């Protein structure tokens, strides 16, 4: 979300940055234009002032050279230069070195006597801090030297624009005369422009200090980027606080919800977003409906369980009633064959009762019918109802811890009953070994094998199979959907049964 907001606001940040750079560039151009106007104006003022003095001096030296000068000319010239220039010094000499007129102050050093008539029109004296101009008469017999000090030059060259921290420098070749030098101007932090004076070999240079690279200036330069990042950060913070964080808390509350509880996530989540509040209310309504349905299902399940127990008890009682009726009829019979028939029927009813009891017991744990418990209880019942001459018949059981469904348990119980009864008839004093072993090749298969001496091949065995037991065993193997293997030499029956993996 932060990256999306950053990219979305990036064009605005770039536009603001370009606008800020353009504003700074415009300010620099405006400052440069103002500096150009100021240095041009200062050069013109200084040139006009020098030209005015030159004109007055030219008239004076011409009059003195021709002898037309009166006694008051020198005083008038002194008054003009002093009033006009605020303290410029002037000295007029003839070829013999005689001073014809001069300011009351002593002449500054820097111009030799022999160079008075031969020096250029203007000369910078950096050591003496003066600008000297020379004016000769038309015949070359008289010369006037005018000395302009720094204070005078600065007052004349002061521009009309209000430029702060400016510096004025006069240059003539390698000579430089600094008129004014503010202490705050340093190299690399200033802007300079120049203009020529009349005489043209003197150049006036004006320098102003650039604004320092302060924190405020840097902040104004990078303010658009700061605003861009701040806008993205504020947008992300608002989205995170108002949307993302409430959704994360809502997800945690929903994930920690236990079935059956009424979920009320808005007690822990605080947000002004009405959509999230509506979503939380929806979760609460759904949890209320689920809790109500689970309560109804639990009540229905308990009712069903009670009905199942009731049905089980009724079936068990009915089987007991049937077994009791068969026992009563067997006691009233006097024919040995009838008594054996009643006993055979009772054994099968007992086998069905054993299956029913084990099935209902295992149904409570949803695991199916335990094979070991089923065969053990069935063997005990068969030995209890065995004929008198077969009371010593022994049954050995070897079984893995396996479970089968009721559809498999019923034919298995009847199969065991039929074969045990057949073995008791053929070998009353023998024994039987019942084995149930898990098939290592298939998880859902086991092998049920029953071996006894009475089950070995014989004429009597063949007759009983033909008359009665053969059809029953075939029908049971069909119900188990597997072939019933018979080994007559060993007296062993084996069949594959389906177990719960």
Short mmCIF file of C-alpha atoms in Angstrom, two decimals:
data_model
loop_
_atom_site.label_atom_id
_atom_site.label_comp_id
_atom_site.label_asym_id
_atom_site.label_seq_id
_atom_site.Cartn_x
_atom_site.Cartn_y
_atom_site.Cartn_z
CA UNK A 1 0.00 0.00 0.00
CA UNK A 2 2.87 2.36 0.82
CA UNK A 3 4.53 1.67 -2.55
CA UNK A 4 1.25 2.23 -4.39
CA UNK A 5 0.68 5.57 -2.64
CA UNK A 6 4.30 6.57 -3.28
CA UNK A 7 4.07 5.84 -6.99
CA UNK A 8 0.68 7.55 -7.22
CA UNK A 9 2.02 10.75 -5.64
CA UNK A 10 5.39 10.67 -7.46
CA UNK A 11 4.21 12.76 -10.48
CA UNK A 12 2.90 15.47 -8.15
CA UNK A 13 6.20 15.45 -6.25
CA UNK A 14 8.21 15.75 -9.48
CA UNK A 15 6.00 18.60 -10.72
CA UNK A 16 6.46 20.44 -7.42
CA UNK A 17 10.23 19.83 -7.54
CA UNK A 18 10.50 21.20 -11.09
CA UNK A 19 8.42 24.22 -10.08
CA UNK A 20 10.69 24.83 -7.09
CA UNK A 21 13.80 24.58 -9.25
CA UNK A 22 12.27 26.97 -11.78
CA UNK A 23 11.44 29.43 -8.99
CA UNK A 24 15.02 29.30 -7.67
CA UNK A 25 16.36 29.69 -11.21
CA UNK A 26 14.04 32.66 -11.81
CA UNK A 27 15.21 34.26 -8.57
CA UNK A 28 18.84 33.84 -9.63
CA UNK A 29 18.13 35.39 -13.05
CA UNK A 30 16.28 38.28 -11.42
CA UNK A 31 19.20 38.83 -9.06
CA UNK A 32 21.65 38.79 -12.00
CA UNK A 33 19.52 41.28 -13.95
CA UNK A 34 19.30 43.55 -10.93
CA UNK A 35 23.08 43.33 -10.52
CA UNK A 36 23.60 44.18 -14.22
CA UNK A 37 21.38 47.26 -13.93
CA UNK A 38 23.16 48.34 -10.75
CA UNK A 39 26.71 48.04 -12.12
CA UNK A 40 25.71 49.81 -15.35
CA UNK A 41 24.11 52.62 -13.39
CA UNK A 42 27.14 52.95 -11.10
CA UNK A 43 29.51 53.04 -14.07
CA UNK A 44 27.44 55.72 -15.75
CA UNK A 45 27.27 57.85 -12.59
CA UNK A 46 31.00 57.55 -12.00
CA UNK A 47 31.76 58.35 -15.66
CA UNK A 48 29.43 61.37 -15.60
CA UNK A 49 31.03 62.65 -12.42
CA UNK A 50 34.51 62.29 -13.80
CA UNK A 51 33.49 63.89 -17.08
CA UNK A 52 31.93 66.86 -15.27
CA UNK A 53 35.12 67.42 -13.29
CA UNK A 54 37.23 67.06 -16.42
CA UNK A 55 35.15 69.71 -18.19
CA UNK A 56 35.52 72.20 -15.31
CA UNK A 57 39.25 71.52 -15.02
CA UNK A 58 39.70 71.77 -18.80
CA UNK A 59 38.19 75.27 -18.83
CA UNK A 60 40.33 76.32 -15.87
CA UNK A 61 43.69 75.11 -17.21
CA UNK A 62 43.00 76.65 -20.63
CA UNK A 63 42.28 80.01 -19.00
CA UNK A 64 45.40 79.78 -16.85
CA UNK A 65 47.57 78.79 -19.81
CA UNK A 66 46.32 81.74 -21.92
CA UNK A 67 46.57 84.26 -19.05
CA UNK A 68 42.84 84.99 -18.95
CA UNK A 69 42.36 83.62 -15.48
CA UNK A 70 41.30 86.06 -12.82
CA UNK A 71 42.19 85.91 -9.17
CA UNK A 72 38.92 84.28 -8.11
CA UNK A 73 39.00 81.37 -10.53
CA UNK A 74 40.94 79.12 -8.22
CA UNK A 75 38.49 79.72 -5.40
CA UNK A 76 35.52 79.03 -7.61
CA UNK A 77 37.11 75.81 -8.88
CA UNK A 78 37.82 74.70 -5.30
CA UNK A 79 34.25 75.45 -4.31
CA UNK A 80 32.85 73.51 -7.32
CA UNK A 81 34.94 70.41 -6.78
CA UNK A 82 34.44 70.41 -3.03
CA UNK A 83 30.66 70.87 -3.24
CA UNK A 84 30.14 68.57 -6.20
CA UNK A 85 32.45 65.73 -5.25
CA UNK A 86 32.43 65.99 -1.48
CA UNK A 87 36.15 66.26 -1.01
CA UNK A 88 38.00 65.54 -4.28
CA UNK A 89 41.60 66.89 -4.27
CA UNK A 90 42.98 68.81 -7.26
CA UNK A 91 46.40 70.34 -8.08
CA UNK A 92 47.28 72.53 -11.13
CA UNK A 93 50.94 72.87 -12.27
CA UNK A 94 52.75 74.56 -15.12
CA UNK A 95 55.71 73.14 -17.06
CA UNK A 96 58.15 74.55 -14.55
CA UNK A 97 56.51 72.66 -11.73
CA UNK A 98 54.92 75.72 -10.19
CA UNK A 99 51.62 75.04 -8.44
CA UNK A 100 49.07 77.48 -9.85
CA UNK A 101 46.02 76.33 -7.89
CA UNK A 102 45.35 73.48 -5.48
CA UNK A 103 43.28 72.10 -2.62
CA UNK A 104 44.46 73.08 0.83
CA UNK A 105 45.35 69.47 1.69
CA UNK A 106 48.81 68.16 0.81
CA UNK A 107 49.08 66.21 -2.40
CA UNK A 108 49.12 62.41 -1.96
CA UNK A 109 52.22 60.56 -3.03
CA UNK A 110 52.29 58.42 -6.13
CA UNK A 111 52.85 60.79 -9.10
CA UNK A 112 56.40 61.92 -9.77
CA UNK A 113 57.01 65.48 -10.91
CA UNK A 114 58.44 64.37 -14.21
CA UNK A 115 55.40 62.17 -14.87
CA UNK A 116 52.76 64.85 -14.37
CA UNK A 117 52.44 65.70 -18.05
CA UNK A 118 53.16 62.23 -19.43
CA UNK A 119 50.84 59.96 -17.37
CA UNK A 120 47.63 58.56 -18.97
CA UNK A 121 44.31 60.28 -18.59
CA UNK A 122 43.47 58.20 -15.50
CA UNK A 123 45.57 56.09 -13.20
CA UNK A 124 44.79 53.83 -10.25
CA UNK A 125 47.02 54.14 -7.20
CA UNK A 126 46.24 51.04 -5.12
CA UNK A 127 48.93 51.84 -2.55
CA UNK A 128 47.61 55.34 -1.90
CA UNK A 129 43.98 54.25 -2.39
CA UNK A 130 43.27 56.96 -5.00
CA UNK A 131 42.08 57.34 -8.58
CA UNK A 132 44.07 60.09 -10.36
CA UNK A 133 42.84 61.90 -13.49
CA UNK A 134 44.98 64.24 -15.63
CA UNK A 135 43.73 67.24 -17.67
CA UNK A 136 46.16 69.28 -19.82
CA UNK A 137 45.60 72.64 -21.39
CA UNK A 138 45.24 72.92 -25.12
CA UNK A 139 48.84 74.11 -25.53
CA UNK A 140 50.18 71.58 -23.05
CA UNK A 141 51.66 74.18 -20.72
CA UNK A 142 49.38 73.57 -17.71
CA UNK A 143 48.18 70.30 -16.21
CA UNK A 144 45.58 69.57 -13.55
CA UNK A 145 45.69 66.38 -11.38
CA UNK A 146 42.56 65.29 -9.51
CA UNK A 147 42.70 62.70 -6.70
CA UNK A 148 39.50 60.74 -5.87
CA UNK A 149 39.54 58.79 -2.61
CA UNK A 150 37.67 55.59 -1.79
CA UNK A 151 34.94 57.35 0.14
CA UNK A 152 34.36 59.75 -2.70
CA UNK A 153 34.26 56.99 -5.33
CA UNK A 154 31.93 54.86 -3.21
CA UNK A 155 29.49 57.74 -2.67
CA UNK A 156 29.45 58.55 -6.39
CA UNK A 157 29.18 54.94 -7.59
CA UNK A 158 26.48 53.99 -5.06
CA UNK A 159 23.65 52.46 -7.16
CA UNK A 160 20.06 53.49 -6.72
CA UNK A 161 18.97 49.83 -6.25
CA UNK A 162 18.96 48.50 -2.72
CA UNK A 163 21.57 45.79 -3.14
CA UNK A 164 22.90 44.42 0.11
CA UNK A 165 26.46 43.15 0.76
CA UNK A 166 27.88 44.58 -2.48
CA UNK A 167 31.54 45.13 -3.30
CA UNK A 168 32.91 47.72 -5.81
CA UNK A 169 36.33 47.31 -7.42
CA UNK A 170 38.07 49.46 -10.05
CA UNK A 171 40.50 47.60 -12.31
CA UNK A 172 43.14 48.92 -14.71
CA UNK A 173 45.23 46.12 -16.09
CA UNK A 174 46.91 44.48 -13.10
CA UNK A 175 45.97 47.36 -10.80
CA UNK A 176 42.96 46.94 -8.54
CA UNK A 177 41.40 49.50 -6.23
CA UNK A 178 38.77 48.15 -3.85
CA UNK A 179 36.23 50.88 -3.19
CA UNK A 180 34.12 48.89 -0.73
CA UNK A 181 34.60 45.32 0.59
CA UNK A 182 31.93 43.85 2.89
CA UNK A 183 33.44 41.29 5.25
CA UNK A 184 30.76 38.68 4.42
CA UNK A 185 31.82 38.17 0.77
CA UNK A 186 34.06 35.14 0.16
CA UNK A 187 35.26 33.30 -2.89
CA UNK A 188 32.78 30.82 -4.32
CA UNK A 189 29.81 32.52 -2.65
CA UNK A 190 29.38 35.61 -4.82
CA UNK A 191 28.27 36.82 -8.25
CA UNK A 192 30.18 39.53 -10.16
CA UNK A 193 29.42 41.72 -13.19
CA UNK A 194 31.60 44.50 -14.79
CA UNK A 195 31.11 47.70 -16.80
CA UNK A 196 33.69 49.98 -18.47
CA UNK A 197 34.25 53.62 -17.52
CA UNK A 198 35.45 56.56 -19.58
CA UNK A 199 38.46 56.33 -19.89
CA UNK A 200 37.83 52.86 -21.30
CA UNK A 201 40.85 51.14 -19.75
CA UNK A 202 39.23 51.27 -16.28
CA UNK A 203 36.59 48.67 -15.44
CA UNK A 204 34.11 48.86 -12.56
CA UNK A 205 33.25 45.44 -11.07
CA UNK A 206 30.34 44.94 -8.68
CA UNK A 207 30.12 41.76 -6.59
CA UNK A 208 27.24 40.66 -4.38
CA UNK A 209 27.14 37.78 -1.92
CA UNK A 210 25.04 34.75 -2.80
CA UNK A 211 22.57 33.53 -0.21
CA UNK A 212 24.26 30.98 2.08
CA UNK A 213 23.31 27.30 1.76
CA UNK A 214 21.39 27.27 5.01
CA UNK A 215 19.04 24.59 6.26
CA UNK A 216 16.07 26.75 5.35
CA UNK A 217 17.33 27.18 1.77
CA UNK A 218 18.01 23.46 1.40
CA UNK A 219 14.61 22.73 2.88
CA UNK A 220 12.95 25.07 0.40
CA UNK A 221 14.79 23.26 -2.40
CA UNK A 222 13.86 19.76 -1.27
CA UNK A 223 10.49 20.69 0.22
CA UNK A 224 8.56 19.11 -2.71
CA UNK A 225 10.33 15.78 -2.13
CA UNK A 226 9.70 16.04 1.60
CA UNK A 227 6.04 16.81 0.94
CA UNK A 228 5.84 13.89 -1.51
CA UNK A 229 7.27 11.45 1.02
CA UNK A 230 5.19 12.94 3.84
CA UNK A 231 2.00 12.67 1.77
CA UNK A 232 2.74 9.02 0.99
CA UNK A 233 3.58 8.31 4.64
CA UNK A 234 0.46 10.06 5.94
CA UNK A 235 -1.68 8.29 3.35
CA UNK A 236 -0.22 4.93 4.30
CA UNK A 237 -0.65 5.69 8.01
CA UNK A 238 -4.30 6.62 7.51
CA UNK A 239 -5.00 3.56 5.34
CA UNK A 240 -3.13 1.29 7.77
CA UNK A 241 -4.93 2.65 10.84
CA UNK A 242 -8.39 2.89 9.35
CA UNK A 243 -8.44 -0.15 7.04
CA UNK A 244 -5.52 -2.58 7.15
CA UNK A 245 -5.04 -2.81 10.93
CA UNK A 246 -8.79 -3.26 11.65
CA UNK A 247 -8.94 -5.97 8.96
CA UNK A 248 -5.92 -7.76 10.47
CA UNK A 249 -7.47 -7.62 13.95
CA UNK A 250 -10.79 -8.82 12.51
CA UNK A 251 -9.03 -11.74 10.82
CA UNK A 252 -7.28 -12.69 14.08
CA UNK A 253 -10.51 -12.58 16.05
CA UNK A 254 -12.30 -14.70 13.44
CA UNK A 255 -9.37 -17.17 13.26
CA UNK A 256 -9.41 -17.58 17.07
CA UNK A 257 -13.14 -18.21 17.09
CA UNK A 258 -14.22 -21.50 18.66
CA UNK A 259 -17.24 -23.33 17.22
CA UNK A 260 -20.33 -22.75 19.27
CA UNK A 261 -19.28 -19.33 20.56
CA UNK A 262 -21.00 -16.12 19.53
CA UNK A 263 -18.44 -14.00 17.72
CA UNK A 264 -18.52 -10.26 18.41
CA UNK A 265 -15.30 -8.89 16.83
CA UNK A 266 -16.24 -5.21 16.98
CA UNK A 267 -15.72 -5.24 20.76
CA UNK A 268 -11.97 -5.52 20.08
CA UNK A 269 -11.77 -3.70 16.74
CA UNK A 270 -12.24 0.06 16.65
CA UNK A 271 -12.57 1.74 13.26
CA UNK A 272 -14.67 4.49 11.71
CA UNK A 273 -15.01 2.49 8.47
CA UNK A 274 -18.70 1.57 8.21
CA UNK A 275 -17.93 -1.27 5.78
CA UNK A 276 -15.68 -3.03 8.32
CA UNK A 277 -18.27 -2.47 11.05
CA UNK A 278 -20.92 -4.01 8.80
CA UNK A 279 -18.56 -6.94 8.09
CA UNK A 280 -18.05 -7.48 11.82
CA UNK A 281 -21.81 -7.43 12.39
CA UNK A 282 -22.19 -9.97 9.61
CA UNK A 283 -19.66 -12.27 11.30
CA UNK A 284 -21.57 -11.90 14.55
CA UNK A 285 -24.86 -12.81 12.91
CA UNK A 286 -23.27 -15.80 11.17
CA UNK A 287 -21.72 -17.02 14.43
CA UNK A 288 -25.08 -16.71 16.16
CA UNK A 289 -26.73 -18.78 13.42
CA UNK A 290 -23.94 -21.37 13.54
CA UNK A 291 -24.14 -21.59 17.34
CA UNK A 292 -27.91 -22.05 17.14
CA UNK A 293 -27.59 -24.75 14.47
CA UNK A 294 -24.84 -26.54 16.39
CA UNK A 295 -26.97 -26.54 19.52
CA UNK A 296 -29.87 -27.95 17.54
CA UNK A 297 -27.60 -30.59 15.94
CA UNK A 298 -26.16 -31.55 19.33
CA UNK A 299 -29.66 -31.92 20.71
CA UNK A 300 -30.72 -33.97 17.69
CA UNK A 301 -27.61 -36.15 18.00
CA UNK A 302 -28.32 -36.80 21.66
CA UNK A 303 -31.90 -37.70 20.81
CA UNK A 304 -30.69 -40.02 18.03
CA UNK A 305 -28.23 -41.64 20.42
CA UNK A 306 -30.96 -42.26 22.94
CA UNK A 307 -33.15 -43.77 20.20
CA UNK A 308 -30.26 -45.99 19.07
CA UNK A 309 -29.74 -47.25 22.62
CA UNK A 310 -33.43 -47.91 22.90
CA UNK A 311 -33.47 -49.84 19.63
CA UNK A 312 -30.38 -51.79 20.73
CA UNK A 313 -31.99 -52.76 24.01
CA UNK A 314 -35.16 -53.77 22.25
CA UNK A 315 -33.24 -55.94 19.72
CA UNK A 316 -31.15 -57.46 22.48
CA UNK A 317 -34.28 -58.22 24.52
CA UNK A 318 -35.98 -59.71 21.46
CA UNK A 319 -32.99 -61.96 20.78
CA UNK A 320 -32.97 -63.02 24.42
CA UNK A 321 -36.69 -63.77 24.23
CA UNK A 322 -36.11 -65.84 21.07
CA UNK A 323 -33.25 -67.73 22.74
CA UNK A 324 -35.42 -68.36 25.82
CA UNK A 325 -38.30 -69.65 23.70
CA UNK A 326 -35.95 -71.99 21.82
CA UNK A 327 -34.55 -73.22 25.16
CA UNK A 328 -38.07 -73.84 26.51
CA UNK A 329 -39.04 -75.78 23.40
CA UNK A 330 -35.80 -77.78 23.58
CA UNK A 331 -36.56 -78.78 27.17
CA UNK A 332 -40.00 -80.01 26.16
CA UNK A 333 -38.67 -82.13 23.27
CA UNK A 334 -38.01 -85.85 23.85
CA UNK A 335 -36.44 -86.70 20.50
CA UNK A 336 -32.64 -86.41 20.51
CA UNK A 337 -32.66 -85.17 16.93
CA UNK A 338 -35.12 -82.40 17.83
CA UNK A 339 -33.05 -81.39 20.81
CA UNK A 340 -29.95 -81.10 18.60
CA UNK A 341 -31.91 -79.06 16.08
CA UNK A 342 -33.07 -76.64 18.78
CA UNK A 343 -29.47 -76.38 20.05
CA UNK A 344 -28.20 -75.63 16.54
CA UNK A 345 -30.78 -72.89 16.08
CA UNK A 346 -29.94 -71.43 19.49
CA UNK A 347 -26.24 -71.31 18.62
CA UNK A 348 -26.99 -69.23 15.53
CA UNK A 349 -29.23 -66.91 17.48
CA UNK A 350 -26.45 -66.52 20.04
CA UNK A 351 -23.98 -65.79 17.25
CA UNK A 352 -26.25 -63.02 15.95
CA UNK A 353 -26.63 -61.66 19.48
CA UNK A 354 -22.85 -61.61 19.94
CA UNK A 355 -22.43 -59.68 16.70
CA UNK A 356 -25.11 -57.20 17.74
CA UNK A 357 -23.56 -56.55 21.14
CA UNK A 358 -20.06 -56.03 19.76
CA UNK A 359 -21.34 -53.87 16.95
CA UNK A 360 -23.21 -51.55 19.30
CA UNK A 361 -20.25 -51.35 21.72
CA UNK A 362 -17.83 -50.43 18.94
CA UNK A 363 -20.38 -48.08 17.37
CA UNK A 364 -20.02 -45.82 20.42
CA UNK A 365 -16.34 -45.34 19.46
CA UNK A 366 -16.95 -45.33 15.68
CA UNK A 367 -14.31 -47.97 15.05
CA UNK A 368 -16.38 -50.95 13.87
CA UNK A 369 -16.57 -54.44 15.38
CA UNK A 370 -13.43 -55.85 16.99
CA UNK A 371 -12.55 -59.22 15.42
CA UNK A 372 -10.72 -60.57 18.46
CA UNK A 373 -13.51 -59.72 20.90
CA UNK A 374 -16.16 -61.03 18.52
CA UNK A 375 -14.53 -64.44 18.01
CA UNK A 376 -13.62 -64.78 21.70
CA UNK A 377 -17.18 -64.14 22.88
CA UNK A 378 -18.61 -66.29 20.12
CA UNK A 379 -16.27 -69.18 21.02
CA UNK A 380 -17.29 -68.97 24.66
CA UNK A 381 -20.98 -69.07 23.67
CA UNK A 382 -20.41 -72.02 21.34
CA UNK A 383 -18.63 -73.99 24.02
CA UNK A 384 -21.43 -73.21 26.46
CA UNK A 385 -24.11 -74.53 24.11
CA UNK A 386 -22.07 -77.52 22.83
CA UNK A 387 -23.61 -81.04 23.03
CA UNK A 388 -22.84 -83.14 26.07
CA UNK A 389 -20.38 -85.36 24.23
CA UNK A 390 -18.45 -82.30 22.96
CA UNK A 391 -17.99 -80.45 26.24
CA UNK A 392 -14.22 -80.98 26.06
CA UNK A 393 -13.93 -79.46 22.59
CA UNK A 394 -11.19 -76.74 22.74
CA UNK A 395 -10.99 -73.58 20.69
CA UNK A 396 -7.69 -71.65 20.23
CA UNK A 397 -7.79 -68.07 18.94
CA UNK A 398 -4.97 -66.07 17.31
CA UNK A 399 -6.08 -62.68 16.02
CA UNK A 400 -4.52 -59.31 15.22
CA UNK A 401 -6.12 -56.13 16.54
CA UNK A 402 -8.50 -55.67 13.61
CA UNK A 403 -11.96 -54.17 13.15
CA UNK A 404 -14.65 -55.02 10.65
CA UNK A 405 -18.00 -53.58 9.69
CA UNK A 406 -21.34 -55.13 10.70
CA UNK A 407 -21.92 -56.30 7.12
CA UNK A 408 -18.76 -58.42 7.41
CA UNK A 409 -19.19 -59.34 11.09
CA UNK A 410 -22.53 -61.17 10.58
CA UNK A 411 -21.36 -63.65 7.89
CA UNK A 412 -18.04 -64.12 9.76
CA UNK A 413 -19.93 -65.03 12.95
CA UNK A 414 -22.19 -67.46 11.11
CA UNK A 415 -19.20 -68.94 9.26
CA UNK A 416 -17.35 -69.58 12.54
CA UNK A 417 -20.53 -71.05 14.08
CA UNK A 418 -21.12 -73.40 11.16
CA UNK A 419 -17.54 -74.69 11.03
CA UNK A 420 -17.21 -75.07 14.84
CA UNK A 421 -20.47 -76.99 14.94
CA UNK A 422 -19.35 -79.18 12.03
CA UNK A 423 -16.03 -79.90 13.79
CA UNK A 424 -17.84 -80.74 17.05
CA UNK A 425 -20.03 -83.26 15.23
CA UNK A 426 -17.13 -84.97 13.44
CA UNK A 427 -14.53 -84.80 16.24
CA UNK A 428 -16.17 -84.05 19.62
CA UNK A 429 -12.96 -84.58 21.56
CA UNK A 430 -10.77 -82.52 19.22
CA UNK A 431 -9.97 -78.83 19.03
CA UNK A 432 -10.08 -75.96 16.58
CA UNK A 433 -7.56 -73.25 15.83
CA UNK A 434 -9.06 -69.95 14.63
CA UNK A 435 -6.61 -67.42 13.18
CA UNK A 436 -7.18 -63.90 11.80
CA UNK A 437 -3.99 -62.37 10.36
CA UNK A 438 -3.60 -59.03 8.59
CA UNK A 439 -2.62 -59.20 4.92
CA UNK A 440 0.74 -57.35 4.61
CA UNK A 441 0.10 -56.53 0.96
CA UNK A 442 -3.25 -54.79 1.50
CA UNK A 443 -4.28 -52.58 4.44
CA UNK A 444 -7.98 -53.39 4.06
CA UNK A 445 -7.64 -57.20 3.93
CA UNK A 446 -7.16 -60.03 6.45
CA UNK A 447 -7.21 -63.84 6.22
CA UNK A 448 -9.60 -65.84 8.42
CA UNK A 449 -8.50 -69.45 8.75
CA UNK A 450 -10.09 -72.30 10.79
CA UNK A 451 -8.28 -75.60 11.21
CA UNK A 452 -9.44 -78.78 13.01
CA UNK A 453 -9.02 -82.54 12.83
CA UNK A 454 -12.76 -82.87 12.42
CA UNK A 455 -12.64 -80.81 9.24
CA UNK A 456 -10.31 -83.19 7.44
CA UNK A 457 -11.75 -84.88 4.33
CA UNK A 458 -13.88 -87.95 5.02
CA UNK A 459 -17.04 -89.65 3.80
CA UNK A 460 -19.03 -88.33 6.76
CA UNK A 461 -17.63 -84.87 6.13
CA UNK A 462 -18.70 -85.04 2.48
CA UNK A 463 -22.18 -86.25 3.44
CA UNK A 464 -22.72 -83.38 5.93
CA UNK A 465 -21.50 -80.82 3.42
CA UNK A 466 -23.82 -82.22 0.77
CA UNK A 467 -26.89 -82.45 2.96
CA UNK A 468 -26.67 -79.25 4.96
CA UNK A 469 -23.44 -77.29 5.57
CA UNK A 470 -22.17 -76.96 2.03
CA UNK A 471 -24.95 -74.67 0.82
CA UNK A 472 -24.65 -72.53 3.98
CA UNK A 473 -20.88 -72.14 3.63
CA UNK A 474 -21.24 -71.23 -0.05
CA UNK A 475 -23.85 -68.62 0.76
CA UNK A 476 -21.68 -67.08 3.50
CA UNK A 477 -18.65 -66.90 1.19
CA UNK A 478 -20.81 -65.04 -1.34
CA UNK A 479 -21.81 -62.54 1.32
CA UNK A 480 -18.11 -62.04 2.12
CA UNK A 481 -17.41 -61.70 -1.64
CA UNK A 482 -14.40 -64.02 -1.48
CA UNK A 483 -13.78 -67.68 -2.27
CA UNK A 484 -13.71 -70.13 0.63
CA UNK A 485 -10.52 -72.21 0.29
CA UNK A 486 -10.57 -75.74 1.70
CA UNK A 487 -7.56 -77.97 2.44
CA UNK A 488 -8.93 -81.46 3.16
CA UNK A 489 -5.61 -82.97 4.18
CA UNK A 490 -5.03 -80.39 6.90
CA UNK A 491 -8.70 -79.84 7.69
CA UNK A 492 -8.38 -76.09 7.09
CA UNK A 493 -10.80 -73.49 5.75
CA UNK A 494 -9.53 -69.99 4.78
CA UNK A 495 -11.21 -66.91 3.39
CA UNK A 496 -10.17 -63.29 2.87
CA UNK A 497 -12.31 -60.69 4.71
CA UNK A 498 -12.46 -56.90 4.47
CA UNK A 499 -11.22 -54.96 7.51
CA UNK A 500 -11.28 -51.27 8.40
CA UNK A 501 -7.88 -49.85 7.50
#
